[in-house]
Short mmCIF file of C-alpha atoms and ligand atoms in Angstrom, two decimals:
data_model
loop_
_atom_site.label_atom_id
_atom_site.label_comp_id
_atom_site.label_asym_id
_atom_site.label_seq_id
_atom_site.Cartn_x
_atom_site.Cartn_y
_atom_site.Cartn_z
CA MET A 26 0.00 0.00 0.00
CA ILE A 27 1.17 3.54 -0.81
CA GLY A 28 0.13 6.51 1.34
CA SER A 29 1.30 9.37 3.51
CA ASP A 30 0.07 8.14 6.89
CA ILE A 31 2.94 8.55 9.37
CA THR A 32 0.97 6.92 12.20
CA LEU A 33 0.38 3.79 10.15
CA ALA A 34 4.04 3.72 9.08
CA SER A 35 5.16 4.02 12.70
CA GLN A 36 2.80 1.21 13.76
CA TYR A 37 4.25 -1.19 11.20
CA LEU A 38 7.80 -0.24 12.18
CA SER A 39 7.04 -0.70 15.89
CA GLN A 40 5.73 -4.19 15.11
CA GLY A 41 9.07 -5.11 13.52
CA GLU A 42 7.89 -4.68 9.92
CA THR A 43 9.70 -2.97 7.04
CA VAL A 44 8.32 0.26 5.52
CA ALA A 45 9.66 2.23 2.56
CA ILE A 46 10.33 5.87 3.48
CA PRO A 47 11.16 8.98 1.46
CA THR A 48 14.41 10.84 2.03
CA GLU A 49 15.97 13.73 0.12
CA THR A 50 18.46 11.34 -1.54
CA VAL A 51 16.58 8.15 -2.49
CA TYR A 52 13.77 6.09 -0.94
CA GLY A 53 14.91 3.80 1.87
CA LEU A 54 13.63 0.45 3.09
CA ALA A 55 13.30 1.12 6.83
CA ALA A 56 13.19 -1.08 9.92
CA ASN A 57 13.94 -0.81 13.66
CA ALA A 58 17.75 -0.47 13.94
CA PHE A 59 17.78 -1.97 17.44
CA ASP A 60 15.88 -5.11 16.38
CA PRO A 61 18.05 -7.72 14.60
CA GLU A 62 15.01 -9.59 13.28
CA ALA A 63 13.59 -6.45 11.70
CA SER A 64 16.97 -5.73 10.06
CA ALA A 65 17.13 -9.32 8.85
CA LYS A 66 13.84 -8.70 7.03
CA VAL A 67 15.44 -5.75 5.22
CA TYR A 68 18.25 -7.98 3.91
CA GLN A 69 15.69 -10.58 2.89
CA VAL A 70 13.32 -8.19 1.05
CA LYS A 71 16.22 -6.58 -0.84
CA ASN A 72 17.92 -9.90 -1.47
CA ARG A 73 20.99 -8.18 -0.08
CA PRO A 74 24.08 -10.15 0.96
CA SER A 75 24.73 -9.95 4.71
CA PHE A 76 28.25 -8.54 4.15
CA ASP A 77 26.74 -5.23 2.96
CA PRO A 78 25.98 -3.07 6.05
CA LEU A 79 23.00 -0.75 6.60
CA ILE A 80 22.84 3.00 7.30
CA VAL A 81 21.16 4.07 10.57
CA HIS A 82 18.86 7.10 10.36
CA THR A 83 17.95 9.35 13.25
CA HIS A 84 16.23 12.74 13.73
CA HIS A 85 18.64 14.64 15.98
CA ILE A 86 22.39 14.90 16.40
CA ASP A 87 21.98 14.35 20.18
CA GLU A 88 20.48 10.90 19.52
CA VAL A 89 23.72 9.64 17.98
CA GLY A 90 25.46 9.26 21.35
CA LYS A 91 22.84 6.67 22.34
CA PHE A 92 24.27 4.12 19.91
CA THR A 93 27.88 5.19 19.23
CA VAL A 94 30.89 5.46 21.56
CA SER A 95 33.04 8.24 20.10
CA TRP A 96 32.90 11.00 17.57
CA PRO A 97 36.10 12.23 15.83
CA GLN A 98 36.11 16.04 15.71
CA PRO A 99 36.17 16.51 11.88
CA LEU A 100 33.21 14.16 11.46
CA HIS A 101 31.30 15.97 14.19
CA GLN A 102 31.98 19.25 12.45
CA LEU A 103 30.75 17.86 9.14
CA ALA A 104 27.57 16.52 10.73
CA GLN A 105 26.91 19.84 12.46
CA THR A 106 27.36 21.65 9.18
CA PHE A 107 25.47 19.37 6.81
CA TRP A 108 22.78 17.56 8.84
CA PRO A 109 20.01 17.13 8.06
CA GLY A 110 21.33 16.30 4.60
CA PRO A 111 22.98 13.86 2.19
CA LEU A 112 25.96 13.04 4.43
CA THR A 113 26.59 9.72 6.22
CA VAL A 114 29.33 9.41 8.86
CA LEU A 115 31.00 6.21 10.07
CA LEU A 116 31.31 6.11 13.89
CA GLU A 117 32.35 3.43 16.34
CA LYS A 118 29.17 1.64 17.38
CA SER A 119 27.96 0.69 20.85
CA ASP A 120 26.44 -2.67 21.75
CA VAL A 121 22.84 -1.59 21.13
CA ILE A 122 23.46 -1.74 17.38
CA PRO A 123 23.16 -5.39 16.33
CA ASP A 124 26.16 -6.82 14.46
CA LEU A 125 23.89 -7.64 11.56
CA VAL A 126 23.34 -3.91 10.94
CA THR A 127 27.07 -3.28 10.45
CA SER A 128 27.87 -6.69 8.93
CA GLY A 129 30.09 -7.34 11.93
CA MET A 130 32.13 -4.15 11.54
CA GLN A 131 33.03 -1.87 14.45
CA ARG A 132 31.73 1.28 12.79
CA VAL A 133 28.11 2.13 12.14
CA ALA A 134 26.98 4.44 9.32
CA VAL A 135 24.70 7.25 10.56
CA ARG A 136 22.76 10.10 9.00
CA ILE A 137 19.87 12.53 9.54
CA PRO A 138 17.78 12.71 6.38
CA ASP A 139 16.42 16.05 5.18
CA HIS A 140 12.83 15.18 4.41
CA PRO A 141 9.82 16.39 6.44
CA LEU A 142 7.97 13.04 6.43
CA ALA A 143 11.05 11.00 7.32
CA TRP A 144 11.88 13.45 10.07
CA GLN A 145 8.36 13.41 11.56
CA LEU A 146 8.36 9.63 11.47
CA LEU A 147 11.78 9.32 13.13
CA GLN A 148 10.70 11.74 15.82
CA LYS A 149 7.64 9.65 16.65
CA LEU A 150 9.65 6.44 17.11
CA SER A 151 11.62 5.34 20.17
CA PHE A 152 14.33 3.77 17.98
CA PRO A 153 16.43 4.80 14.96
CA LEU A 154 15.81 3.22 11.53
CA VAL A 155 18.09 1.25 9.28
CA ALA A 156 17.34 2.21 5.69
CA PRO A 157 19.25 0.98 2.67
CA SER A 158 17.95 2.13 -0.71
CA ALA A 159 14.57 0.50 -1.37
CA ASN A 160 15.56 -1.49 -4.46
CA PRO A 161 16.50 -5.12 -5.06
CA PHE A 162 20.23 -5.53 -4.41
CA GLY A 163 22.39 -4.28 -7.28
CA TYR A 164 19.61 -2.43 -9.11
CA VAL A 165 19.06 1.31 -9.59
CA SER A 166 17.92 3.19 -6.44
CA PRO A 167 14.30 4.46 -6.30
CA THR A 168 13.56 8.18 -6.33
CA THR A 169 9.74 7.98 -6.31
CA ALA A 170 7.20 5.89 -4.38
CA THR A 171 6.17 4.29 -7.68
CA HIS A 172 9.76 3.12 -8.30
CA VAL A 173 9.58 1.34 -4.94
CA SER A 174 6.18 -0.17 -5.56
CA ASP A 175 7.21 -1.41 -9.04
CA GLN A 176 9.80 -3.70 -7.47
CA LEU A 177 9.00 -4.23 -3.80
CA GLY A 178 5.27 -3.42 -3.68
CA ASP A 179 4.17 -6.97 -2.93
CA LYS A 180 6.93 -7.63 -0.38
CA ILE A 181 6.35 -4.80 2.11
CA PRO A 182 3.23 -3.62 3.95
CA TYR A 183 3.58 0.12 3.40
CA ILE A 184 5.30 2.74 1.24
CA LEU A 185 5.32 6.24 2.72
CA ASP A 186 4.96 8.58 -0.25
CA GLY A 187 6.90 11.83 0.13
CA GLY A 188 7.04 12.77 -3.55
CA PRO A 189 10.10 12.70 -5.81
CA CYS A 190 13.49 12.89 -4.01
CA GLY A 191 15.03 16.36 -4.13
CA VAL A 192 18.69 15.27 -4.36
CA GLY A 193 18.24 12.06 -6.35
CA ILE A 194 21.46 10.17 -5.58
CA GLU A 195 22.55 8.48 -2.35
CA SER A 196 24.35 10.22 0.51
CA THR A 197 28.10 10.80 0.56
CA ILE A 198 29.73 8.43 3.09
CA VAL A 199 32.71 9.69 5.14
CA GLY A 200 34.85 8.22 7.90
CA MET A 201 38.30 8.67 9.44
CA GLU A 202 41.27 6.65 8.30
CA SER A 203 44.67 7.39 9.89
CA ASP A 204 43.39 10.79 11.06
CA GLN A 205 42.34 11.69 7.53
CA VAL A 206 38.73 12.35 6.47
CA THR A 207 38.01 9.74 3.81
CA ILE A 208 35.10 9.56 1.36
CA TYR A 209 33.97 5.94 0.90
CA ARG A 210 31.05 6.71 -1.38
CA LEU A 211 30.64 9.79 -3.56
CA GLY A 212 27.10 11.07 -3.28
CA GLY A 213 24.67 13.93 -2.86
CA LEU A 214 27.11 16.15 -0.93
CA ALA A 215 29.96 17.21 -3.21
CA LYS A 216 33.60 16.59 -2.26
CA GLU A 217 34.42 20.28 -2.82
CA VAL A 218 31.73 21.32 -0.33
CA ILE A 219 33.11 18.92 2.30
CA GLU A 220 36.64 20.25 1.73
CA GLU A 221 35.49 23.80 2.43
CA VAL A 222 34.83 22.65 6.01
CA VAL A 223 37.61 20.15 6.83
CA GLY A 224 40.28 20.73 4.19
CA SER A 225 41.44 18.16 1.67
CA VAL A 226 39.98 14.67 1.91
CA THR A 227 40.92 11.25 0.50
CA VAL A 228 38.54 9.45 -1.85
CA LYS A 229 38.51 5.66 -1.54
CA THR A 230 35.59 4.30 -3.45
CA SER A 231 37.11 1.27 -5.11
CA SER A 232 35.16 -1.97 -5.08
CA SER A 233 38.00 -3.81 -3.37
CA ASN A 234 37.89 -1.53 -0.34
CA PRO A 235 36.94 -3.65 2.67
CA GLN A 236 35.94 -0.49 4.61
CA ALA A 237 32.87 0.02 2.40
CA PRO A 238 31.87 -3.43 1.29
CA GLY A 239 28.77 -2.22 -0.52
CA MET A 240 30.77 -0.51 -3.22
CA LEU A 241 30.72 -3.40 -5.66
CA THR A 242 31.85 -2.54 -9.16
CA SER A 243 28.66 -3.81 -10.71
CA HIS A 244 25.94 -1.89 -8.91
CA TYR A 245 23.21 0.64 -9.66
CA ALA A 246 22.82 -1.49 -12.75
CA PRO A 247 19.90 -1.44 -15.16
CA LYS A 248 19.22 -4.62 -17.12
CA LYS A 249 20.27 -3.04 -20.42
CA LYS A 250 23.87 -2.66 -21.51
CA VAL A 251 25.29 0.78 -20.62
CA VAL A 252 28.16 2.28 -22.66
CA LEU A 253 29.81 5.46 -21.40
CA GLY A 254 31.32 8.11 -23.61
CA THR A 255 31.98 11.76 -24.26
CA ILE A 256 29.42 13.66 -26.29
CA ASP A 257 31.63 13.33 -29.42
CA THR A 258 31.92 9.55 -29.21
CA ILE A 259 28.18 9.28 -28.56
CA VAL A 260 27.35 11.38 -31.64
CA ASP A 261 29.70 9.14 -33.69
CA THR A 262 28.30 5.88 -32.31
CA TYR A 263 24.59 6.70 -32.37
CA ASP A 264 22.76 4.84 -35.14
CA GLY A 265 19.18 5.55 -34.14
CA THR A 266 18.63 2.25 -32.32
CA GLN A 267 20.24 2.93 -28.95
CA GLY A 268 18.88 4.82 -26.01
CA VAL A 269 20.89 7.90 -25.07
CA ILE A 270 21.29 9.63 -21.71
CA LEU A 271 22.75 13.10 -22.16
CA PHE A 272 23.96 15.50 -19.50
CA LYS A 273 22.67 18.52 -21.42
CA PRO A 274 20.85 19.10 -24.73
CA ASN A 275 22.75 18.52 -27.98
CA ASP A 276 21.46 19.51 -31.42
CA ALA A 277 22.92 16.42 -33.10
CA LEU A 278 20.90 14.13 -30.86
CA LYS A 279 17.15 14.49 -30.66
CA GLY A 280 14.42 11.91 -30.58
CA TYR A 281 12.30 9.43 -28.76
CA HIS A 282 14.88 7.47 -26.76
CA ILE A 283 17.02 10.45 -25.90
CA SER A 284 16.87 11.56 -22.32
CA VAL A 285 18.44 14.85 -21.21
CA LEU A 286 19.38 14.97 -17.52
CA SER A 287 19.63 18.74 -17.24
CA PRO A 288 18.27 21.19 -19.83
CA ARG A 289 20.34 23.90 -18.14
CA GLY A 290 23.49 21.83 -17.72
CA SER A 291 23.41 21.70 -13.91
CA ASP A 292 24.96 18.77 -12.02
CA ARG A 293 22.33 19.07 -9.26
CA GLU A 294 19.45 18.89 -11.70
CA ALA A 295 21.14 15.94 -13.43
CA ALA A 296 21.36 14.10 -10.09
CA THR A 297 17.61 14.36 -9.57
CA ASN A 298 16.99 12.71 -12.95
CA ILE A 299 19.71 10.07 -13.40
CA PHE A 300 17.98 7.09 -11.75
CA SER A 301 14.60 7.81 -13.39
CA ALA A 302 16.36 8.02 -16.75
CA LEU A 303 18.03 4.63 -16.23
CA ARG A 304 14.71 3.08 -15.21
CA LEU A 305 12.91 4.57 -18.22
CA MET A 306 15.54 3.18 -20.59
CA ASP A 307 15.23 -0.19 -18.92
CA ARG A 308 11.50 -0.25 -19.63
CA SER A 309 11.93 0.89 -23.25
CA ASP A 310 12.72 -1.40 -26.19
CA VAL A 311 16.36 -0.30 -26.65
CA ASP A 312 19.13 -2.89 -26.14
CA THR A 313 21.95 -0.49 -25.38
CA ILE A 314 22.13 2.79 -23.48
CA LEU A 315 24.79 5.32 -24.49
CA ALA A 316 25.48 7.60 -21.53
CA GLU A 317 27.39 10.87 -21.51
CA ILE A 318 30.07 11.31 -18.86
CA LEU A 319 29.63 14.55 -16.88
CA PRO A 320 32.39 17.03 -16.01
CA GLU A 321 34.26 15.49 -13.04
CA GLN A 322 33.25 18.11 -10.47
CA GLY A 323 30.51 18.73 -7.92
CA LEU A 324 27.78 16.07 -8.11
CA GLY A 325 29.16 15.13 -11.55
CA ARG A 326 31.68 12.90 -9.73
CA ALA A 327 28.94 10.92 -7.98
CA ILE A 328 26.80 10.65 -11.12
CA ASN A 329 29.83 9.41 -13.12
CA ASP A 330 30.54 6.90 -10.34
CA ARG A 331 26.97 5.53 -10.67
CA LEU A 332 27.22 5.43 -14.47
CA ARG A 333 30.56 3.60 -14.34
CA ARG A 334 29.14 0.98 -12.01
CA ALA A 335 25.99 0.73 -14.16
CA SER A 336 28.21 0.06 -17.19
CA SER A 337 30.38 -2.66 -15.71
O1 TXA B 22 21.23 8.26 0.79
C1 TXA B 22 21.40 7.18 1.35
O2 TXA B 22 22.43 6.91 1.99
C2 TXA B 22 20.27 6.16 1.26
C3 TXA B 22 19.05 6.71 2.00
C4 TXA B 22 17.91 5.74 2.07
O3 TXA B 22 19.44 7.16 3.26
N1 TXA B 22 20.68 4.89 1.75
C5 TXA B 22 21.57 4.11 1.06
O4 TXA B 22 21.82 2.90 1.65
O5 TXA B 22 22.06 4.43 0.01
P1 TXA B 22 22.50 1.66 0.90
O6 TXA B 22 22.32 0.53 1.80
O7 TXA B 22 21.93 1.50 -0.44
O8 TXA B 22 24.00 1.96 0.88
C6 TXA B 22 24.70 1.93 2.09
C7 TXA B 22 26.16 1.71 1.89
C8 TXA B 22 26.60 0.27 1.94
O9 TXA B 22 26.51 -0.37 0.72
C9 TXA B 22 28.04 0.40 2.44
O10 TXA B 22 28.88 0.62 1.34
C10 TXA B 22 28.00 1.65 3.27
O11 TXA B 22 26.80 2.29 3.01
N2 TXA B 22 28.02 1.34 4.69
C11 TXA B 22 26.99 1.16 5.54
N3 TXA B 22 27.41 0.87 6.77
C12 TXA B 22 28.74 0.84 6.72
C13 TXA B 22 29.75 0.59 7.66
N4 TXA B 22 29.47 0.29 8.92
N5 TXA B 22 31.03 0.66 7.26
C14 TXA B 22 31.33 0.94 5.98
N6 TXA B 22 30.41 1.20 5.01
C15 TXA B 22 29.13 1.15 5.38
MG1 MG B 23 21.78 0.97 -2.35
#
C-alpha cells in the first residue's frame, strides 16, 4: 500500500515490519535499527548479501550518542554543518546496534535525512531506523514511491509517499582513516563542499575496499547494456537504435529514446533525474544505453561513479 500516513508507518515499524520511506536522496527500506530480526527482514526483502551493512537514520544529532561510543572532531563538524542532509558518517558503534546492521564491523553508518515526512516519522519512534535504498540488491535506487512499488510493492506492507526525491542520488559516506577524512562513497554532498569545512579529503571508493563493502563494481545497474562516452563519441556511435542519456541538450541528438538529464546543464538537476532516466531506458525497447560522462566536479563525480558501475 502507498500513502502518507505517518501513524500507520510508525505502527508497522514498531511491530518489527519494514516500511519504505522517502528521504531527500533516495527512498529507503526502513526497519527498527535496534531489532536484529527487523533488520534481517530488510536484507531478505532486498535480497541483499549480509556482508553489505546498513545506514542508521535518526532525527537529531543528540540521539547519535545513544548508539555510538566516540565522535572524531572533523566528522562531528561535518555533521553539524550538513545535517540534516545527504551526508553519512561512520562512527564506532555501541552494543545496542546489532552486528547484523554493520555486517560485523566496528563502525556504524549514521545520517539525519532532510525530508519532512522522514523526520516526523523518526521523531515519533523510540528507535532509529536502518534504511538501505529500497531497491532489489544491485539495481538502480528508487527516487519515487512508484519506483519502490514497481519492485517491492508486494513484499512490504507500506510505502510512505513523500514525492520525488530532491537530491536524487545516495548520501556521501565519510569516515576517518589514519586521522584523515576519507570519502567511501561519492554522493549527494559534493567533495568540494566537504573540503570547504575540513580541508582536503581522501577518496577511496574502489570496489576492493573492505571499509565500504557495498561498493561493488557492478551496482546501480539497469538490465540493459550501458556504454559510457563523451558527447563526441556518442554522436559518432549513435545509429538511431540505442537509447541515449545526455547530461545537457545537444542539437545532433534528438528523438524518442534520448533523455536529457539537465536542460540547463546543472549537475544538481542531473542528479535528480539520473535514476529515473536509467529506469525509463530499462522499460523501453532499446538494447543499449549510451550515456554521456559529466564534467568530473561537484555532483558530476557521484553521477559518473553511478554510471561507471551501471556500465560494468
Ligand atoms: O542516501 C542514502 O544513503 C540512502 C538513503 C535511504 O538514506 N541509503 C543508502 O543505503 O544508500 P544503501 O544501503 O543503499 O548503501 C549503504 C552503503 C553500503 O553499501 C556500504 O557501502 C555503506 O553504506 N556502509 C553502511 N554501513 C557501513 C559501515 N558500517 N562501514 C562501511 N560502510 C558502510
Ligand atoms: Mg543501495
